[in-house]
Coordinates of C-alpha atoms in Angstrom, one line a residue:
Chain K
M164 CA -86.4 21.6 224.0
I165 CA -84.1 24.7 222.3
N166 CA -83.4 22.9 219.1
F167 CA -87.1 21.8 218.6
I168 CA -88.1 25.5 219.2
T169 CA -85.9 26.3 216.6
K170 CA -86.7 23.6 214.3
V171 CA -90.2 24.8 214.5
I172 CA -89.8 28.5 214.2
T173 CA -87.5 27.7 210.9
F174 CA -90.6 25.6 209.4
I175 CA -93.2 28.7 210.6
G176 CA -90.5 31.1 209.2
G177 CA -90.0 28.8 205.6
L178 CA -94.0 28.5 205.5
Y179 CA -95.0 31.5 205.9
F180 CA -92.6 32.7 203.2
F181 CA -93.4 30.4 200.8
L182 CA -96.9 30.7 201.0
E183 CA -96.6 34.4 200.3
F184 CA -94.4 34.2 197.4
I185 CA -97.5 31.7 195.5
L186 CA -100.3 33.0 197.8
P187 CA -102.5 35.8 195.4
K188 CA -102.8 39.2 197.3
K189 CA -106.4 38.3 198.2
F190 CA -108.5 35.0 198.2
S191 CA -111.5 33.5 199.8
I192 CA -111.5 30.6 202.0
F193 CA -115.9 29.2 203.3
Q194 CA -116.3 32.7 202.2
S195 CA -114.1 34.8 204.1
E196 CA -111.8 37.0 202.8
I197 CA -107.9 36.8 203.4
F198 CA -105.5 39.3 203.0
F199 CA -102.8 36.8 203.4
G200 CA -99.6 39.3 203.6
K201 CA -101.3 42.1 205.0
Y202 CA -98.0 42.5 207.4
H203 CA -95.8 41.3 205.4
D204 CA -93.6 44.7 205.2
Q205 CA -93.9 44.4 209.6
I206 CA -93.2 41.3 209.3
S207 CA -90.0 41.5 206.4
L208 CA -88.5 43.8 209.4
S209 CA -87.7 41.1 211.6
L210 CA -84.7 40.4 208.9
V211 CA -83.4 43.4 209.5
L212 CA -83.1 42.8 213.0
I213 CA -81.1 39.3 212.6
S214 CA -78.7 41.6 210.4
C215 CA -78.5 44.0 213.4
V216 CA -77.7 41.1 215.5
A217 CA -75.2 39.7 213.5
V218 CA -73.0 43.1 213.5
G219 CA -73.6 42.8 217.4
L220 CA -72.4 39.3 216.7
G221 CA -69.5 40.0 214.5
V222 CA -68.4 42.5 216.5
I223 CA -67.8 40.1 219.8
N224 CA -66.1 37.9 217.3
I225 CA -63.7 40.0 216.4
L226 CA -62.5 41.1 219.7
T227 CA -63.4 37.7 221.6
I228 CA -59.9 36.7 219.0
H229 CA -57.9 39.0 218.3
G230 CA -58.2 40.1 222.0
S231 CA -56.7 37.4 223.0
V232 CA -54.2 37.2 220.6
I233 CA -53.0 40.4 221.6
L234 CA -53.4 39.8 225.3
S235 CA -51.8 36.8 224.7
K236 CA -48.7 38.5 222.7
K237 CA -48.9 35.9 220.2
S238 CA -47.4 35.7 217.0
G239 CA -49.3 38.5 214.6
F240 CA -50.5 40.0 217.1
S241 CA -49.4 43.1 216.0
S242 CA -51.6 43.0 212.6
S243 CA -54.2 41.9 215.5
L244 CA -53.6 45.5 217.4
V245 CA -53.9 47.4 214.5
L246 CA -56.9 45.1 213.0
I247 CA -58.8 46.3 216.5
L248 CA -57.0 50.1 216.1
S249 CA -58.3 51.2 213.3
F250 CA -61.8 49.2 213.5
F251 CA -62.7 51.6 216.9
F252 CA -60.8 54.4 214.8
S253 CA -63.4 54.4 212.0
L254 CA -66.0 53.6 214.2
F255 CA -65.2 56.7 216.4
I256 CA -65.4 58.5 212.6
Q257 CA -68.1 57.5 211.8
S258 CA -70.3 57.8 214.2
A259 CA -69.0 61.6 214.7
S260 CA -70.3 62.2 211.3
W261 CA -73.4 60.4 211.2
I262 CA -74.7 62.3 214.8
N263 CA -73.3 65.6 213.4
K264 CA -75.5 65.2 209.5
E265 CA -78.3 64.1 211.6
S266 CA -78.4 66.9 214.2
H267 CA -78.4 69.3 211.2
L268 CA -81.0 67.7 209.0
S269 CA -83.2 67.6 212.4
S270 CA -82.9 71.0 212.7
W271 CA -84.8 71.7 209.2
K272 CA -87.5 69.1 210.6
D273 CA -89.7 72.4 211.5
L274 CA -90.0 73.2 207.8
D275 CA -89.8 69.7 206.6
A276 CA -93.1 69.4 208.1
I277 CA -94.8 72.2 206.8
S278 CA -94.0 71.0 203.4
T279 CA -95.5 67.8 204.2
Y280 CA -98.2 69.4 205.0
V281 CA -98.4 71.4 202.6
S282 CA -98.6 68.5 200.3
K283 CA -101.2 66.2 202.1
A284 CA -103.2 69.0 203.0
P285 CA -107.0 69.4 201.6
D286 CA -107.1 72.3 200.2
T287 CA -110.0 73.7 202.0
S288 CA -107.6 73.8 204.8
L289 CA -104.8 75.7 203.6
E290 CA -105.7 79.1 205.6
K291 CA -104.5 76.5 208.6
L292 CA -101.2 76.4 207.2
D293 CA -100.4 80.7 208.0
N294 CA -101.1 79.1 211.5
N295 CA -98.6 76.9 211.2
L296 CA -95.9 79.3 209.9
K297 CA -97.0 81.7 212.7
I298 CA -95.7 78.7 215.5
V299 CA -92.6 78.2 213.2
L300 CA -92.0 81.5 213.9
E301 CA -93.1 81.4 217.7
N302 CA -91.1 78.3 217.6
N303 CA -88.2 80.0 217.1
R304 CA -86.0 77.2 215.6
T305 CA -83.2 78.7 213.0
P306 CA -82.4 75.5 210.8
E307 CA -78.4 75.2 210.8
G308 CA -76.7 76.4 207.7
V309 CA -78.7 79.4 207.3
S310 CA -78.5 82.9 209.2
K311 CA -81.6 83.9 212.0
E312 CA -82.4 86.5 209.7
S313 CA -82.8 85.2 206.5
Y314 CA -84.7 82.1 208.2
L315 CA -87.2 85.4 209.4
L316 CA -87.5 86.9 206.4
F317 CA -88.2 83.7 204.3
I318 CA -91.1 82.5 206.5
S319 CA -92.5 85.8 206.9
N320 CA -92.9 86.4 203.3
L321 CA -93.8 82.7 202.6
R322 CA -96.9 84.5 204.9
K323 CA -97.0 87.0 203.1
E324 CA -97.1 85.2 199.6
L325 CA -100.4 82.9 200.9
E326 CA -102.0 85.9 202.6
F327 CA -101.7 87.5 199.1
N328 CA -103.4 84.7 197.2
L329 CA -105.7 83.9 199.5
N330 CA -107.1 86.8 200.7
T331 CA -106.6 88.5 196.8
N332 CA -105.6 86.2 194.1
K333 CA -109.1 84.0 194.5
D334 CA -108.9 82.7 191.4
I335 CA -106.0 80.2 192.1
F336 CA -105.9 77.1 191.9
P337 CA -105.4 75.5 195.3
T338 CA -102.9 72.6 194.1
S339 CA -101.0 75.5 192.1
L340 CA -100.6 77.2 195.5
K341 CA -99.5 74.3 197.4
E342 CA -96.9 73.1 194.3
I343 CA -96.0 76.5 194.9
I344 CA -95.1 77.3 198.4
S345 CA -93.9 73.5 198.4
N346 CA -91.0 74.6 195.3
K347 CA -90.2 77.7 197.4
I348 CA -89.5 75.4 200.5
S349 CA -87.4 73.0 198.5
E350 CA -85.6 76.3 196.9
F351 CA -85.0 77.4 200.0
K352 CA -84.2 74.2 201.7
N353 CA -81.5 73.3 198.7
I354 CA -79.6 76.5 198.3
S355 CA -78.9 76.7 202.1
L356 CA -78.2 73.0 202.6
R357 CA -75.5 73.2 199.4
E358 CA -73.8 76.1 201.3
H359 CA -74.1 74.2 205.1
E360 CA -72.5 70.5 203.2
K361 CA -69.6 72.7 201.9
M362 CA -69.2 74.3 206.0
L363 CA -69.5 70.6 207.2
A364 CA -66.7 69.0 204.7
N365 CA -64.2 71.0 206.1
T366 CA -65.0 69.9 209.9
F367 CA -62.6 67.0 211.1
Y368 CA -65.2 64.3 211.3
E369 CA -66.2 64.7 207.2
R370 CA -62.8 65.1 206.6
S371 CA -61.4 62.0 208.5
E372 CA -64.1 60.2 207.2
K373 CA -63.1 61.0 203.6
V374 CA -59.6 60.2 204.2
I375 CA -61.3 56.1 206.1
L376 CA -63.6 55.9 202.7
N377 CA -62.3 57.6 199.8
G378 CA -58.3 57.6 200.9
L379 CA -58.0 53.8 202.1
F380 CA -60.9 51.8 202.2
F381 CA -61.7 52.5 198.1
P382 CA -58.0 52.6 196.6
L383 CA -57.4 49.8 198.8
G384 CA -60.5 47.5 197.7
A385 CA -59.6 48.1 194.1
S386 CA -55.8 47.7 194.5
M387 CA -56.6 44.4 195.6
F388 CA -59.2 43.4 193.2
S389 CA -56.6 44.7 190.3
L390 CA -53.9 42.2 191.2
L391 CA -55.8 39.4 189.8
A392 CA -55.0 41.3 186.0
F393 CA -51.5 40.5 187.7
Y394 CA -52.0 37.1 188.6
I395 CA -54.4 35.9 185.9
S396 CA -51.7 36.9 183.4
Y397 CA -48.9 35.4 185.3
A398 CA -51.0 32.3 185.7
A399 CA -52.0 32.0 181.9
Y400 CA -47.9 32.3 180.6
R401 CA -47.0 29.4 183.3
S402 CA -49.8 27.3 182.7
F403 CA -52.1 27.4 179.4
R404 CA -50.1 25.0 177.1
I405 CA -51.9 23.0 174.6
R406 CA -50.8 19.3 175.2
S407 CA -54.4 18.3 174.2
L408 CA -57.1 18.6 171.6
E409 CA -59.5 20.2 174.1
A410 CA -56.6 22.4 175.4
A411 CA -56.3 23.6 171.6
C412 CA -60.1 23.4 171.3
M413 CA -60.3 26.0 174.3
M414 CA -57.7 28.5 173.2
L415 CA -58.9 28.6 170.1
A416 CA -62.5 29.6 171.4
A417 CA -60.3 31.9 174.0
L418 CA -58.4 33.5 170.4
L419 CA -61.6 34.0 168.9
I420 CA -63.8 35.6 172.6
I421 CA -61.0 38.2 172.9
L422 CA -60.2 39.2 169.2
G423 CA -63.8 39.5 168.7
Q424 CA -64.3 41.9 171.9
I425 CA -61.3 44.3 171.5
P426 CA -60.9 47.2 168.8
Q427 CA -58.0 45.8 167.3
G428 CA -59.5 42.4 166.6
S429 CA -62.4 44.0 164.2
M430 CA -60.0 46.9 162.8
Y431 CA -56.9 44.6 161.7
I432 CA -58.1 41.2 161.5
S433 CA -62.2 40.9 160.4
E434 CA -64.8 43.2 161.0
S435 CA -66.9 39.8 161.3
L436 CA -64.9 38.5 164.1
P437 CA -68.1 40.5 166.7
E438 CA -69.9 38.8 165.1
F439 CA -68.6 34.7 165.3
R440 CA -67.5 35.8 168.9
L441 CA -71.1 36.6 169.7
W442 CA -72.4 33.4 167.7
I443 CA -69.5 31.7 169.9
M444 CA -71.4 33.3 173.2
E445 CA -74.9 32.3 172.0
N446 CA -74.6 29.5 170.6
L447 CA -72.2 27.8 173.0
S448 CA -71.7 29.0 175.5
T449 CA -75.2 29.9 177.0
P450 CA -76.5 26.4 176.9
A451 CA -73.5 25.4 178.5
L452 CA -74.2 27.5 181.4
R453 CA -78.0 27.4 181.4
A454 CA -77.7 23.2 181.8
I455 CA -75.3 24.1 184.7
A456 CA -77.6 26.9 186.1
F457 CA -80.6 24.6 186.2
G458 CA -78.1 21.9 188.0
S459 CA -77.3 24.3 190.6
A460 CA -81.0 25.6 190.6
V461 CA -82.1 22.6 191.9
A462 CA -79.3 21.6 193.8
G463 CA -80.1 25.0 196.1
L464 CA -84.0 24.4 196.3
S465 CA -83.0 20.5 197.6
L466 CA -80.2 22.6 200.2
S467 CA -83.8 24.7 201.0
L468 CA -85.6 22.2 201.9
R469 CA -83.1 20.3 203.7
M470 CA -82.9 23.6 206.0
W471 CA -86.5 24.4 205.6
L472 CA -87.0 20.8 207.5
S473 CA -84.1 21.1 209.8
M474 CA -82.9 18.0 208.3
D475 CA -79.0 19.1 208.2
K476 CA -77.9 16.9 211.1
G477 CA -74.7 19.9 211.2
S478 CA -77.4 22.0 212.2
F479 CA -78.7 21.3 215.4
N480 CA -76.8 17.8 216.7
Chain X
M426 CA -33.2 40.1 193.5
K427 CA -33.5 38.5 190.4
F428 CA -35.1 39.1 187.8
T429 CA -37.3 35.9 186.6
D430 CA -40.3 36.0 184.0
R431 CA -42.9 36.7 186.8
H432 CA -41.4 40.2 186.2
V433 CA -41.3 40.7 183.0
V434 CA -45.0 39.9 183.3
F435 CA -46.1 41.7 185.7
I436 CA -44.4 44.8 183.9
L437 CA -45.9 44.2 180.8
V438 CA -49.3 44.3 182.6
A439 CA -48.8 47.2 183.9
I440 CA -47.5 49.5 180.5
C441 CA -50.1 47.6 178.7
L442 CA -52.4 48.5 181.3
S443 CA -51.5 52.4 182.8
V444 CA -50.0 53.9 179.4
P445 CA -53.2 54.4 177.2
I446 CA -55.0 55.4 180.2
V447 CA -52.6 57.9 181.4
M448 CA -51.9 59.2 178.2
G449 CA -55.7 59.3 177.2
I450 CA -55.1 57.5 174.2
S451 CA -59.0 55.3 172.8
T452 CA -59.8 53.2 170.2
V453 CA -63.3 52.8 168.1
P454 CA -64.8 49.8 170.3
A455 CA -65.7 46.7 168.6
P456 CA -69.5 46.7 168.2
M457 CA -71.6 44.6 170.5
K458 CA -74.9 43.8 170.1
T459 CA -76.1 44.0 173.3
A460 CA -75.1 47.7 173.9
N461 CA -76.4 48.2 170.6
K462 CA -79.9 47.0 171.8
A463 CA -79.1 48.4 175.7
F464 CA -78.8 52.1 174.0
D465 CA -81.5 51.6 171.0
Y466 CA -84.0 51.0 174.0
I467 CA -83.0 54.1 175.7
E468 CA -82.9 56.0 173.0
S469 CA -86.4 54.9 171.8
L470 CA -87.7 56.8 175.7
P471 CA -89.1 59.8 175.2
E472 CA -87.3 62.7 175.6
G473 CA -88.3 64.1 178.9
D474 CA -90.5 61.2 180.2
S475 CA -92.7 61.3 182.8
K476 CA -91.7 57.4 183.6
G477 CA -88.6 56.9 185.4
V478 CA -85.9 54.5 185.1
V479 CA -84.4 53.2 188.0
V480 CA -80.6 52.9 188.7
A481 CA -79.8 50.6 190.7
L482 CA -75.4 50.3 191.5
D483 CA -75.2 47.5 193.1
F484 CA -71.2 47.8 192.7
G485 CA -68.2 48.7 195.1
P486 CA -64.6 49.4 194.9
G487 CA -63.5 46.0 193.9
T488 CA -65.4 46.0 190.4
S489 CA -65.8 50.0 189.5
A490 CA -63.4 50.2 187.1
E491 CA -65.9 47.8 184.7
N492 CA -68.9 49.1 186.3
K493 CA -68.6 53.1 187.1
P494 CA -67.8 54.3 183.3
Q495 CA -71.4 51.7 182.9
A496 CA -73.2 53.9 185.4
K497 CA -71.6 57.3 184.6
L498 CA -72.9 56.9 180.5
V499 CA -76.0 55.6 181.5
M500 CA -76.9 58.6 183.6
E501 CA -75.0 60.6 180.7
H502 CA -78.1 59.3 178.8
L503 CA -80.7 59.7 180.7
M504 CA -79.6 63.1 181.9
R505 CA -79.6 64.0 178.4
K506 CA -82.8 62.6 176.7
R507 CA -84.4 64.8 180.7
I508 CA -85.5 61.5 181.0
P509 CA -85.4 61.2 185.6
F510 CA -84.3 58.8 187.3
A511 CA -83.9 57.0 191.0
V512 CA -80.8 55.7 192.1
T513 CA -80.3 53.1 194.6
S514 CA -78.3 50.0 195.6
L515 CA -78.6 46.6 197.4
Y516 CA -74.7 46.8 197.7
V517 CA -73.8 48.7 200.8
L518 CA -70.7 49.7 199.8
S519 CA -71.7 51.5 196.7
T520 CA -73.1 54.7 199.2
P521 CA -70.5 57.1 197.7
F522 CA -71.5 56.5 193.8
L523 CA -74.9 56.6 194.6
K524 CA -74.2 60.3 195.8
D525 CA -71.2 61.3 193.2
L526 CA -71.4 59.6 190.4
P527 CA -75.2 61.5 189.4
Q528 CA -73.3 64.8 190.5
Q529 CA -70.2 64.4 188.5
V530 CA -71.5 63.3 185.2
A531 CA -74.1 66.5 186.3
K532 CA -71.3 68.8 186.7
D533 CA -69.8 67.5 183.0
L534 CA -72.7 67.6 180.8
E535 CA -72.8 71.4 182.4
K536 CA -69.4 72.0 181.4
E537 CA -70.0 70.8 178.6
N538 CA -73.3 72.6 177.7
P539 CA -74.6 74.9 180.1
S540 CA -77.9 74.6 179.1
L541 CA -77.6 71.0 180.2
K542 CA -77.5 71.8 183.7
R543 CA -79.5 68.9 185.4
E544 CA -80.1 69.5 189.1
Y545 CA -81.1 67.3 192.1
G546 CA -84.1 66.4 193.5
R547 CA -85.9 67.7 189.8
D548 CA -84.2 65.4 187.4
W549 CA -82.4 62.8 189.8
V550 CA -83.0 60.9 193.5
N551 CA -80.5 59.6 196.2
L552 CA -82.6 56.6 197.7
G553 CA -79.6 55.2 199.3
Y554 CA -78.7 51.7 200.1
F555 CA -81.4 49.3 201.5
Q556 CA -80.7 46.4 204.1
N557 CA -82.0 43.0 203.2
G558 CA -82.3 42.8 199.0
T559 CA -85.3 40.3 197.9
I560 CA -87.6 41.1 201.1
F561 CA -86.9 44.7 200.4
L562 CA -87.7 44.1 196.2
Q563 CA -90.9 42.4 197.0
S564 CA -92.4 44.7 199.0
L565 CA -91.3 47.6 196.8
A566 CA -92.8 46.3 194.1
R567 CA -96.0 45.2 195.7
S568 CA -96.6 48.5 197.2
E569 CA -98.7 51.1 195.2
D570 CA -97.0 53.7 197.1
W571 CA -93.7 54.0 196.6
I572 CA -93.2 58.1 198.8
S573 CA -95.2 56.5 202.1
Q574 CA -92.8 53.5 202.0
I575 CA -89.7 54.6 201.2
K576 CA -90.6 58.4 203.2
A577 CA -86.9 60.3 202.3
D578 CA -84.4 60.4 200.4
V579 CA -80.7 59.8 201.5
N580 CA -80.4 63.4 202.9
G581 CA -83.6 62.7 204.7
T582 CA -85.6 65.6 202.6
P583 CA -89.3 64.1 202.7
L584 CA -89.5 62.5 199.1
E585 CA -93.1 64.6 199.0
Q586 CA -90.9 67.7 198.7
L587 CA -88.7 66.1 195.5
P588 CA -90.3 66.8 192.1
V589 CA -88.7 64.4 190.7
M590 CA -90.6 61.4 192.5
K591 CA -93.7 62.5 190.1
S592 CA -92.3 59.9 188.1
F593 CA -91.7 56.9 190.9
K594 CA -95.2 56.5 192.7
N595 CA -94.8 53.3 192.5
L596 CA -93.1 50.1 190.2
K597 CA -96.4 50.7 187.0
S598 CA -95.1 54.3 187.1
V599 CA -91.3 53.5 186.4
S600 CA -90.7 52.8 182.5
S601 CA -86.7 50.5 183.1
L602 CA -84.5 49.0 185.8
V603 CA -80.9 49.4 184.8
E604 CA -78.8 47.7 187.1
L605 CA -75.3 47.5 187.4
T606 CA -73.4 44.9 189.4
G607 CA -71.1 42.6 189.1
L608 CA -72.8 40.3 191.3
T609 CA -75.2 37.4 190.5
G610 CA -76.9 37.3 193.5
V611 CA -77.8 40.8 193.3
F612 CA -78.5 40.7 190.0
S613 CA -80.9 37.4 190.1
S614 CA -82.2 39.5 193.3
W615 CA -83.3 42.3 190.7
L616 CA -84.7 40.1 188.1
Q617 CA -86.9 37.8 190.5
F618 CA -88.3 40.5 192.5
F619 CA -89.2 43.4 190.8
Q620 CA -91.9 42.5 188.8
T621 CA -95.5 42.0 189.7
T622 CA -97.5 39.7 187.9
E623 CA -99.4 42.6 186.0
Y624 CA -96.3 44.3 185.1
T625 CA -92.5 43.8 184.2
P626 CA -90.1 47.1 183.8
V627 CA -87.3 46.3 180.9
M628 CA -84.2 45.5 182.4
I629 CA -81.0 46.7 181.3
H630 CA -78.0 45.1 183.0
G631 CA -74.1 46.0 183.5
C632 CA -71.6 42.9 184.7
T633 CA -68.3 42.8 184.6
S634 CA -66.2 40.5 181.7
I635 CA -66.5 37.5 184.2
T636 CA -70.2 37.3 184.3
I637 CA -70.8 37.6 181.2
P638 CA -71.5 34.7 180.3
D639 CA -74.1 34.5 183.3
A640 CA -75.2 37.7 181.9
F641 CA -76.0 36.2 178.0
I642 CA -78.7 33.4 179.8
F643 CA -80.9 36.5 180.3
F644 CA -80.3 38.1 176.7
S645 CA -81.1 35.6 174.9
S646 CA -84.1 34.3 176.8
G647 CA -85.5 37.7 176.7
Q648 CA -85.5 38.5 180.2
I649 CA -82.9 41.5 179.9
R650 CA -83.3 43.8 176.8
G651 CA -79.3 44.6 176.5
F652 CA -76.7 44.7 178.6
F653 CA -73.2 46.4 178.9
E654 CA -70.7 43.2 178.4
G655 CA -67.8 44.6 181.2
I656 CA -65.5 47.8 179.7
A657 CA -66.1 46.9 176.2
G658 CA -69.6 46.9 176.5
A659 CA -69.5 50.7 177.8
A660 CA -67.0 51.4 175.1
W661 CA -69.5 50.7 172.4
Y662 CA -72.0 52.2 174.2
E663 CA -70.2 55.5 174.7
E664 CA -69.4 54.8 170.8
R665 CA -73.2 54.8 170.4
I666 CA -74.1 58.6 172.7
K667 CA -70.9 60.2 170.7
Q668 CA -72.1 59.1 167.2
S669 CA -76.2 60.8 168.4
Y670 CA -74.3 63.7 170.2
P671 CA -71.1 65.1 168.3
Q672 CA -70.7 67.4 170.3
R673 CA -69.4 65.3 172.9
V674 CA -66.2 65.6 174.8
L675 CA -66.1 63.2 177.7
N676 CA -64.6 60.5 177.8
Y677 CA -65.8 57.4 180.5
A678 CA -64.9 54.4 179.4
Q679 CA -63.0 54.0 175.6
S680 CA -59.5 54.8 177.2
V681 CA -59.6 52.0 180.1
N682 CA -61.4 49.6 177.2
T683 CA -58.1 50.4 175.0
G684 CA -55.6 49.8 177.9
T685 CA -57.3 46.2 178.5
S686 CA -57.5 45.4 175.3
F687 CA -53.5 46.1 174.6
A688 CA -53.9 43.8 178.0
Q689 CA -55.4 40.8 176.2
L690 CA -53.2 41.3 173.0
M691 CA -50.3 40.9 175.3
I692 CA -51.8 37.8 177.0
I693 CA -52.7 36.0 173.9
F694 CA -48.4 37.2 173.2
I695 CA -47.7 35.6 176.0
I696 CA -49.3 32.1 176.3
I697 CA -47.8 31.9 172.9
I698 CA -44.3 32.6 174.2
G699 CA -45.0 30.5 177.3
N700 CA -45.8 27.0 174.9
I701 CA -42.9 28.3 172.3
K702 CA -41.0 27.9 174.8
T703 CA -42.6 24.4 176.5
Y704 CA -41.8 23.1 172.8
L705 CA -38.4 23.9 172.9
G706 CA -37.2 22.4 176.0
W707 CA -39.2 19.3 175.1
R708 CA -37.7 19.3 171.7
K709 CA -34.0 19.6 173.7
K710 CA -34.9 17.4 176.5
R711 CA -36.0 14.9 173.5
S712 CA -32.5 15.2 171.2
E713 CA -30.7 14.4 174.9

């Protein structure tokens, strides 16, 4: 039964995304208008949910496999221990840092709401803005990163400016007034946030996050990839032997491509080398690669069809 | 420890790569038609264009040696021409680059000339990382109002508060897309789905050296206007920027390109040595 339900859901899902891609936004059948894909964004969110489930599955998988290695003290248990500890440590640091940032941002909600109100409010309701600013003052919630005095001063100045423009400066165009107020709020927020970010960067969680990401993760990732340069060079030295005509052709093409793209080729050998390289890329390499791409696209299509129609034996049997 | 051929090759590669980078040696790169096309297109955009450019940084630390200079050069060019841009990504590992690279370029430009001061929110916006690439791109391309769809920037600031968002109302308000990645899957997602039947923004691509042949397929078909062929393409783009802005003092790609060019020459040299060695061994065996 579960197999059957899974197959049906897979088929309906595939059919929906296929139709959504090929059908126009609006079309009519039997004199009734159909908006296919009206709820596409909401449906697409289901994929985000599936990704979240996949994260949970990954965590359970890591804990089960490496946890059992640690508990039974199998060979390589020290590596598993390092992995689990690093996982929990970085999870803790990143979460704490994220909570820190979020709590900081949420303290700016009042001012953000005012700014959103200003940009969306109809021109006639600008008088209400003053009331909103009064509520902000009464709420008495000072955002993080700014002193209470300067915040209150800023809000009262904003009110004064608004009152002045609405009562005295009657000629001002409402959209210009909106822009003035919006700019003032965003300028105040930008300056305060910049200062506060500097302060936040010195907290323990932020510094630890920086060490994990900029000090460990990124250099290690780059080092892993850069090792390729060494291994490829050695592999070329060991195995690139001109033993046949094909190998000679390949060597010649490689030589021309390399010399055509490095500065020394056009500087010391011939200025037309880059042109020659381009000719090889456009007229020899591209058609061959395009043929391969077509082949793999057709193969991909047949694979997708098999998955969509649940014809792959391995999936459910 | 026995000193073998492998050690010699590794040491030679390390020296060839590191000396030009550490010493800041740079040579004039080989001209690249693909980078020329990319440069000419961005140069042709009007100064202070009202249409925005989306810069997708879909790379992590693995390919940052090639993609990072490309990203910096495009941002520099856009900032010099005061063209508003939005940075975003479909690749989670690129999130620190989204924040740091534009800031770094803005800082460098301001250092070069204080009148070139560029600010977050007015000249560029960081839309952050988006999950579910293909699906997200489809809905973004169709959306009539990006501000209400994306809602906030990476700092949580509502997008309507940022003046730069005037240039990013929807797909039609975007003149071009600059997509920098070493991942061909992500590249094809942007290529296929960041368009509608009525409008397709001009696409500029930055790839790694390994994916150059793949990018040529779309360049010759006209789907991408121009592209950076790895670090060599970035170096030539930098040369073009230098020619257009002679007061420029920055060096983002040319030292690295010089380093890799020496390493490539060294590879040719060791292949020749390897073949000579094999030939001598074969002759010795035959004479015995």
